Structure formats: C-alpha cells, structure tokens
Amino acid sequence: MAKILMRVEGMDGVVELTGDRVVINRPGLWNSFKYGFKARREIPIGAISEVSFKPATALRWGESEFVREGKSFAND
C-alpha cells in the first residue's frame, strides 16, 4: 500500500493523497445506499485535469470536485 501524504475527512467522505493517486472513500451504511457498495474511487494524479472547490454555505455542504478527462468525481 502506498504511503498516505495527506488525509482530509468531510461530512460523508474521506480524500487521501498518496504519491501517485487520489483516493476517495465513502465509508458507512448510508453512503453505501447513496453511492453504491463500490464507493471507493482511485484517480491517478496524472489523469486529473481540474480540481474545483465550492465553499459551504448556511444551506448546503461544501464540495470538492476532481475532473478526469471529461468525467467528474464529486466528493460532497
């Protein structure tokens, strides 16, 4: 297993940065219903073309989004 350089825990997900990839994991029973039982995503750093952040407001949670070759992997 690769060494974890940085780990950020949100309200319904965990983002880990390793030397060569970003790992998005959504543990828990509610997230398995919301995102499916394969809620873990691994994205190679070289494949990420854009990262966007949406700040939290009083009415909604913040969001980080990793864009990979036209696909979007949101981590709300």
CSV table of N, CA, C and O in Angstrom, one decimal:
chain,number,residue,atom,x,y,z
A,1,MET,N,0.8,-1.2,0.0
A,1,MET,CA,0.0,0.0,0.0
A,1,MET,C,0.9,1.2,0.0
A,1,MET,O,1.9,1.3,0.7
A,2,ALA,N,0.5,2.2,-0.7
A,2,ALA,CA,1.2,3.5,-0.9
A,2,ALA,C,1.1,4.3,0.4
A,2,ALA,O,0.1,4.2,1.1
A,3,LYS,N,2.1,5.1,0.7
A,3,LYS,CA,2.1,6.0,1.9
A,3,LYS,C,1.2,7.1,1.7
A,3,LYS,O,1.2,7.8,0.6
A,4,ILE,N,0.4,7.4,2.6
A,4,ILE,CA,-0.6,8.5,2.6
A,4,ILE,C,0.1,9.8,3.0
A,4,ILE,O,0.6,9.9,4.1
A,5,LEU,N,0.1,10.8,2.1
A,5,LEU,CA,0.8,12.0,2.3
A,5,LEU,C,-0.2,13.0,3.0
A,5,LEU,O,0.3,13.8,3.8
A,6,MET,N,-1.5,13.0,2.7
A,6,MET,CA,-2.5,13.9,3.2
A,6,MET,C,-3.8,13.2,3.3
A,6,MET,O,-4.1,12.4,2.4
A,7,ARG,N,-4.6,13.4,4.3
A,7,ARG,CA,-5.9,12.8,4.5
A,7,ARG,C,-6.8,13.9,5.0
A,7,ARG,O,-6.5,14.6,6.0
A,8,VAL,N,-8.0,14.0,4.3
A,8,VAL,CA,-9.0,15.0,4.7
A,8,VAL,C,-10.3,14.3,4.9
A,8,VAL,O,-10.7,13.5,4.0
A,9,GLU,N,-11.0,14.5,6.0
A,9,GLU,CA,-12.3,13.9,6.3
A,9,GLU,C,-13.4,14.9,6.2
A,9,GLU,O,-13.3,16.0,6.8
A,10,GLY,N,-14.4,14.6,5.4
A,10,GLY,CA,-15.5,15.5,5.3
A,10,GLY,C,-16.7,14.9,6.0
A,10,GLY,O,-16.6,13.9,6.7
A,11,MET,N,-17.9,15.5,5.7
A,11,MET,CA,-19.1,15.0,6.3
A,11,MET,C,-19.5,13.6,5.9
A,11,MET,O,-20.0,12.8,6.6
A,12,ASP,N,-19.3,13.3,4.6
A,12,ASP,CA,-19.7,12.0,4.1
A,12,ASP,C,-18.6,11.3,3.3
A,12,ASP,O,-18.9,10.4,2.5
A,13,GLY,N,-17.4,11.7,3.4
A,13,GLY,CA,-16.3,11.1,2.6
A,13,GLY,C,-14.9,11.4,3.1
A,13,GLY,O,-14.7,12.3,4.0
A,14,VAL,N,-13.9,10.6,2.7
A,14,VAL,CA,-12.6,10.8,3.0
A,14,VAL,C,-11.7,10.9,1.7
A,14,VAL,O,-11.9,10.1,0.9
A,15,VAL,N,-10.9,11.9,1.6
A,15,VAL,CA,-10.0,12.0,0.5
A,15,VAL,C,-8.6,11.8,1.0
A,15,VAL,O,-8.1,12.5,1.9
A,16,GLU,N,-7.8,10.9,0.3
A,16,GLU,CA,-6.5,10.7,0.7
A,16,GLU,C,-5.6,10.9,-0.5
A,16,GLU,O,-5.9,10.5,-1.6
A,17,LEU,N,-4.4,11.6,-0.3
A,17,LEU,CA,-3.5,11.9,-1.3
A,17,LEU,C,-2.3,11.0,-1.1
A,17,LEU,O,-1.7,11.0,0.0
A,18,THR,N,-1.9,10.1,-2.1
A,18,THR,CA,-0.7,9.3,-2.0
A,18,THR,C,0.3,9.9,-3.0
A,18,THR,O,0.0,10.9,-3.6
A,19,GLY,N,1.4,9.2,-3.2
A,19,GLY,CA,2.4,9.7,-4.1
A,19,GLY,C,2.0,9.7,-5.5
A,19,GLY,O,2.5,10.6,-6.3
A,20,ASP,N,1.1,8.9,-5.9
A,20,ASP,CA,0.7,8.8,-7.3
A,20,ASP,C,-0.8,8.9,-7.6
A,20,ASP,O,-1.2,8.8,-8.8
A,21,ARG,N,-1.6,9.0,-6.6
A,21,ARG,CA,-3.0,9.0,-6.8
A,21,ARG,C,-3.8,9.6,-5.7
A,21,ARG,O,-3.3,9.8,-4.6
A,22,VAL,N,-5.1,10.0,-6.0
A,22,VAL,CA,-6.0,10.5,-5.1
A,22,VAL,C,-7.1,9.4,-4.8
A,22,VAL,O,-7.6,8.8,-5.8
A,23,VAL,N,-7.3,9.1,-3.6
A,23,VAL,CA,-8.3,8.0,-3.2
A,23,VAL,C,-9.5,8.7,-2.5
A,23,VAL,O,-9.3,9.4,-1.5
A,24,ILE,N,-10.7,8.5,-3.1
A,24,ILE,CA,-11.9,9.0,-2.5
A,24,ILE,C,-12.6,7.8,-1.9
A,24,ILE,O,-12.9,6.8,-2.6
A,25,ASN,N,-12.9,7.8,-0.6
A,25,ASN,CA,-13.6,6.7,0.0
A,25,ASN,C,-14.8,7.2,0.8
A,25,ASN,O,-14.7,8.3,1.5
A,26,ARG,N,-15.9,6.6,0.7
A,26,ARG,CA,-17.1,7.0,1.4
A,26,ARG,C,-17.6,5.8,2.3
A,26,ARG,O,-18.4,5.0,1.9
A,27,PRO,N,-17.1,5.8,3.5
A,27,PRO,CA,-17.5,4.7,4.4
A,27,PRO,C,-18.9,4.9,5.0
A,27,PRO,O,-19.4,6.0,5.0
A,28,GLY,N,-19.4,3.8,5.5
A,28,GLY,CA,-20.7,3.9,6.2
A,28,GLY,C,-21.9,3.3,5.5
A,28,GLY,O,-21.8,3.2,4.2
A,29,LEU,N,-22.9,2.9,6.2
A,29,LEU,CA,-24.1,2.3,5.6
A,29,LEU,C,-24.9,3.3,4.8
A,29,LEU,O,-25.3,2.9,3.7
A,30,TRP,N,-25.0,4.5,5.2
A,30,TRP,CA,-25.8,5.5,4.4
A,30,TRP,C,-25.1,5.7,3.1
A,30,TRP,O,-25.8,5.8,2.1
A,31,ASN,N,-23.8,5.9,3.1
A,31,ASN,CA,-23.1,6.1,1.8
A,31,ASN,C,-23.1,4.9,0.9
A,31,ASN,O,-23.1,5.1,-0.3
A,32,SER,N,-23.3,3.7,1.4
A,32,SER,CA,-23.4,2.5,0.5
A,32,SER,C,-24.7,2.6,-0.2
A,32,SER,O,-24.8,2.2,-1.3
A,33,PHE,N,-25.8,3.1,0.4
A,33,PHE,CA,-27.0,3.3,-0.2
A,33,PHE,C,-27.0,4.4,-1.2
A,33,PHE,O,-27.5,4.4,-2.3
A,34,LYS,N,-26.3,5.5,-0.8
A,34,LYS,CA,-26.3,6.7,-1.6
A,34,LYS,C,-25.4,6.6,-2.9
A,34,LYS,O,-25.7,7.0,-3.9
A,35,TYR,N,-24.2,5.9,-2.7
A,35,TYR,CA,-23.2,5.9,-3.8
A,35,TYR,C,-23.0,4.4,-4.3
A,35,TYR,O,-22.2,4.2,-5.2
A,36,GLY,N,-23.6,3.4,-3.7
A,36,GLY,CA,-23.4,2.1,-4.0
A,36,GLY,C,-22.3,1.4,-3.2
A,36,GLY,O,-21.6,2.1,-2.4
A,37,PHE,N,-22.2,0.1,-3.3
A,37,PHE,CA,-21.2,-0.6,-2.4
A,37,PHE,C,-19.8,-0.4,-2.9
A,37,PHE,O,-18.9,-0.7,-2.1
A,38,LYS,N,-19.6,0.1,-4.1
A,38,LYS,CA,-18.2,0.4,-4.6
A,38,LYS,C,-18.0,1.9,-4.5
A,38,LYS,O,-17.8,2.5,-5.5
A,39,ALA,N,-18.1,2.4,-3.3
A,39,ALA,CA,-18.0,3.9,-3.2
A,39,ALA,C,-16.6,4.4,-3.1
A,39,ALA,O,-16.3,5.5,-2.9
A,40,ARG,N,-15.6,3.5,-3.3
A,40,ARG,CA,-14.2,3.9,-3.3
A,40,ARG,C,-13.7,4.2,-4.7
A,40,ARG,O,-13.9,3.4,-5.6
A,41,ARG,N,-13.1,5.3,-4.9
A,41,ARG,CA,-12.5,5.7,-6.2
A,41,ARG,C,-11.0,6.0,-6.1
A,41,ARG,O,-10.6,6.7,-5.1
A,42,GLU,N,-10.2,5.5,-7.0
A,42,GLU,CA,-8.8,5.8,-7.1
A,42,GLU,C,-8.5,6.5,-8.4
A,42,GLU,O,-8.8,6.0,-9.5
A,43,ILE,N,-8.0,7.7,-8.4
A,43,ILE,CA,-7.7,8.5,-9.6
A,43,ILE,C,-6.2,8.8,-9.6
A,43,ILE,O,-5.7,9.4,-8.7
A,44,PRO,N,-5.6,8.4,-10.7
A,44,PRO,CA,-4.1,8.7,-10.8
A,44,PRO,C,-4.0,10.2,-10.9
A,44,PRO,O,-4.8,10.9,-11.6
A,45,ILE,N,-2.9,10.8,-10.3
A,45,ILE,CA,-2.7,12.2,-10.3
A,45,ILE,C,-2.5,12.7,-11.7
A,45,ILE,O,-3.0,13.8,-12.0
A,46,GLY,N,-1.9,12.0,-12.6
A,46,GLY,CA,-1.6,12.4,-13.9
A,46,GLY,C,-2.9,12.6,-14.8
A,46,GLY,O,-3.0,13.3,-15.8
A,47,ALA,N,-4.0,11.9,-14.3
A,47,ALA,CA,-5.2,11.9,-15.1
A,47,ALA,C,-6.2,13.1,-14.6
A,47,ALA,O,-7.1,13.3,-15.3
A,48,ILE,N,-5.8,13.7,-13.5
A,48,ILE,CA,-6.7,14.8,-13.0
A,48,ILE,C,-6.4,16.1,-13.8
A,48,ILE,O,-5.2,16.5,-13.8
A,49,SER,N,-7.4,16.6,-14.5
A,49,SER,CA,-7.1,17.8,-15.3
A,49,SER,C,-7.6,19.1,-14.5
A,49,SER,O,-7.2,20.2,-14.9
A,50,GLU,N,-8.5,18.9,-13.5
A,50,GLU,CA,-9.0,20.1,-12.9
A,50,GLU,C,-9.5,19.7,-11.5
A,50,GLU,O,-10.1,18.6,-11.3
A,51,VAL,N,-9.4,20.6,-10.5
A,51,VAL,CA,-9.9,20.4,-9.2
A,51,VAL,C,-10.7,21.7,-8.9
A,51,VAL,O,-10.1,22.8,-9.0
A,52,SER,N,-12.0,21.6,-8.5
A,52,SER,CA,-12.7,22.8,-8.1
A,52,SER,C,-13.3,22.6,-6.7
A,52,SER,O,-13.6,21.5,-6.3
A,53,PHE,N,-13.4,23.7,-6.0
A,53,PHE,CA,-13.9,23.7,-4.6
A,53,PHE,C,-15.1,24.6,-4.6
A,53,PHE,O,-15.1,25.7,-5.1
A,54,LYS,N,-16.2,24.2,-3.9
A,54,LYS,CA,-17.3,25.0,-3.7
A,54,LYS,C,-17.5,25.1,-2.2
A,54,LYS,O,-17.6,24.1,-1.5
A,55,PRO,N,-17.4,26.3,-1.6
A,55,PRO,CA,-17.5,26.5,-0.2
A,55,PRO,C,-18.8,26.2,0.4
A,55,PRO,O,-19.9,26.3,-0.3
A,56,ALA,N,-18.9,25.8,1.6
A,56,ALA,CA,-20.1,25.5,2.3
A,56,ALA,C,-20.8,26.9,2.6
A,56,ALA,O,-20.2,27.9,2.8
A,57,THR,N,-22.2,26.8,2.6
A,57,THR,CA,-23.0,27.9,3.0
A,57,THR,C,-23.9,27.5,4.1
A,57,THR,O,-23.8,26.4,4.6
A,58,ALA,N,-24.7,28.4,4.5
A,58,ALA,CA,-25.7,28.1,5.6
A,58,ALA,C,-26.7,27.0,5.2
A,58,ALA,O,-27.3,26.4,6.0
A,59,LEU,N,-26.9,26.9,3.9
A,59,LEU,CA,-28.0,26.0,3.4
A,59,LEU,C,-27.4,24.7,2.8
A,59,LEU,O,-28.2,23.8,2.5
A,60,ARG,N,-26.1,24.6,2.5
A,60,ARG,CA,-25.6,23.4,1.9
A,60,ARG,C,-24.2,23.1,2.3
A,60,ARG,O,-23.5,24.0,2.7
A,61,TRP,N,-23.7,21.9,2.1
A,61,TRP,CA,-22.4,21.5,2.5
A,61,TRP,C,-21.4,21.9,1.4
A,61,TRP,O,-21.9,22.2,0.2
A,62,GLY,N,-20.2,22.0,1.7
A,62,GLY,CA,-19.2,22.4,0.7
A,62,GLY,C,-18.9,21.1,-0.2
A,62,GLY,O,-19.4,20.0,0.1
A,63,GLU,N,-18.2,21.3,-1.3
A,63,GLU,CA,-18.0,20.2,-2.2
A,63,GLU,C,-16.6,20.4,-2.9
A,63,GLU,O,-16.2,21.5,-3.2
A,64,SER,N,-15.9,19.3,-3.1
A,64,SER,CA,-14.7,19.3,-3.9
A,64,SER,C,-14.9,18.4,-5.1
A,64,SER,O,-15.5,17.3,-4.9
A,65,GLU,N,-14.4,18.8,-6.2
A,65,GLU,CA,-14.7,18.0,-7.4
A,65,GLU,C,-13.4,17.8,-8.2
A,65,GLU,O,-12.6,18.7,-8.4
A,66,PHE,N,-13.1,16.5,-8.6
A,66,PHE,CA,-11.9,16.2,-9.3
A,66,PHE,C,-12.4,15.8,-10.7
A,66,PHE,O,-13.2,14.9,-10.9
A,67,VAL,N,-11.9,16.5,-11.7
A,67,VAL,CA,-12.3,16.3,-13.1
A,67,VAL,C,-11.2,15.5,-13.8
A,67,VAL,O,-10.0,15.9,-13.8
A,68,ARG,N,-11.6,14.4,-14.4
A,68,ARG,CA,-10.7,13.5,-15.1
A,68,ARG,C,-11.1,13.2,-16.5
A,68,ARG,O,-12.1,12.5,-16.7
A,69,GLU,N,-10.5,13.8,-17.5
A,69,GLU,CA,-10.8,13.5,-18.9
A,69,GLU,C,-12.3,13.6,-19.2
A,69,GLU,O,-12.8,12.7,-19.8
A,70,GLY,N,-12.9,14.6,-18.8
A,70,GLY,CA,-14.3,14.8,-19.1
A,70,GLY,C,-15.2,14.2,-18.0
A,70,GLY,O,-16.4,14.5,-18.0
A,71,LYS,N,-14.7,13.4,-17.1
A,71,LYS,CA,-15.6,12.8,-16.1
A,71,LYS,C,-15.4,13.6,-14.8
A,71,LYS,O,-14.3,14.1,-14.5
A,72,SER,N,-16.4,13.7,-14.1
A,72,SER,CA,-16.4,14.4,-12.8
A,72,SER,C,-16.6,13.4,-11.6
A,72,SER,O,-17.5,12.6,-11.6
A,73,PHE,N,-15.7,13.5,-10.7
A,73,PHE,CA,-15.8,12.8,-9.4
A,73,PHE,C,-16.0,13.7,-8.3
A,73,PHE,O,-15.0,14.3,-7.8
A,74,ALA,N,-17.2,13.9,-7.9
A,74,ALA,CA,-17.5,14.9,-6.8
A,74,ALA,C,-17.4,14.2,-5.5
A,74,ALA,O,-17.7,13.0,-5.3
A,75,ASN,N,-16.9,14.9,-4.5
A,75,ASN,CA,-16.9,14.5,-3.1
A,75,ASN,C,-17.6,15.5,-2.3
A,75,ASN,O,-17.0,16.4,-1.8
A,76,ASP,N,-18.9,15.3,-2.1
A,76,ASP,CA,-19.7,16.3,-1.4
A,76,ASP,C,-19.6,15.9,0.1
A,76,ASP,O,-19.6,14.9,0.5
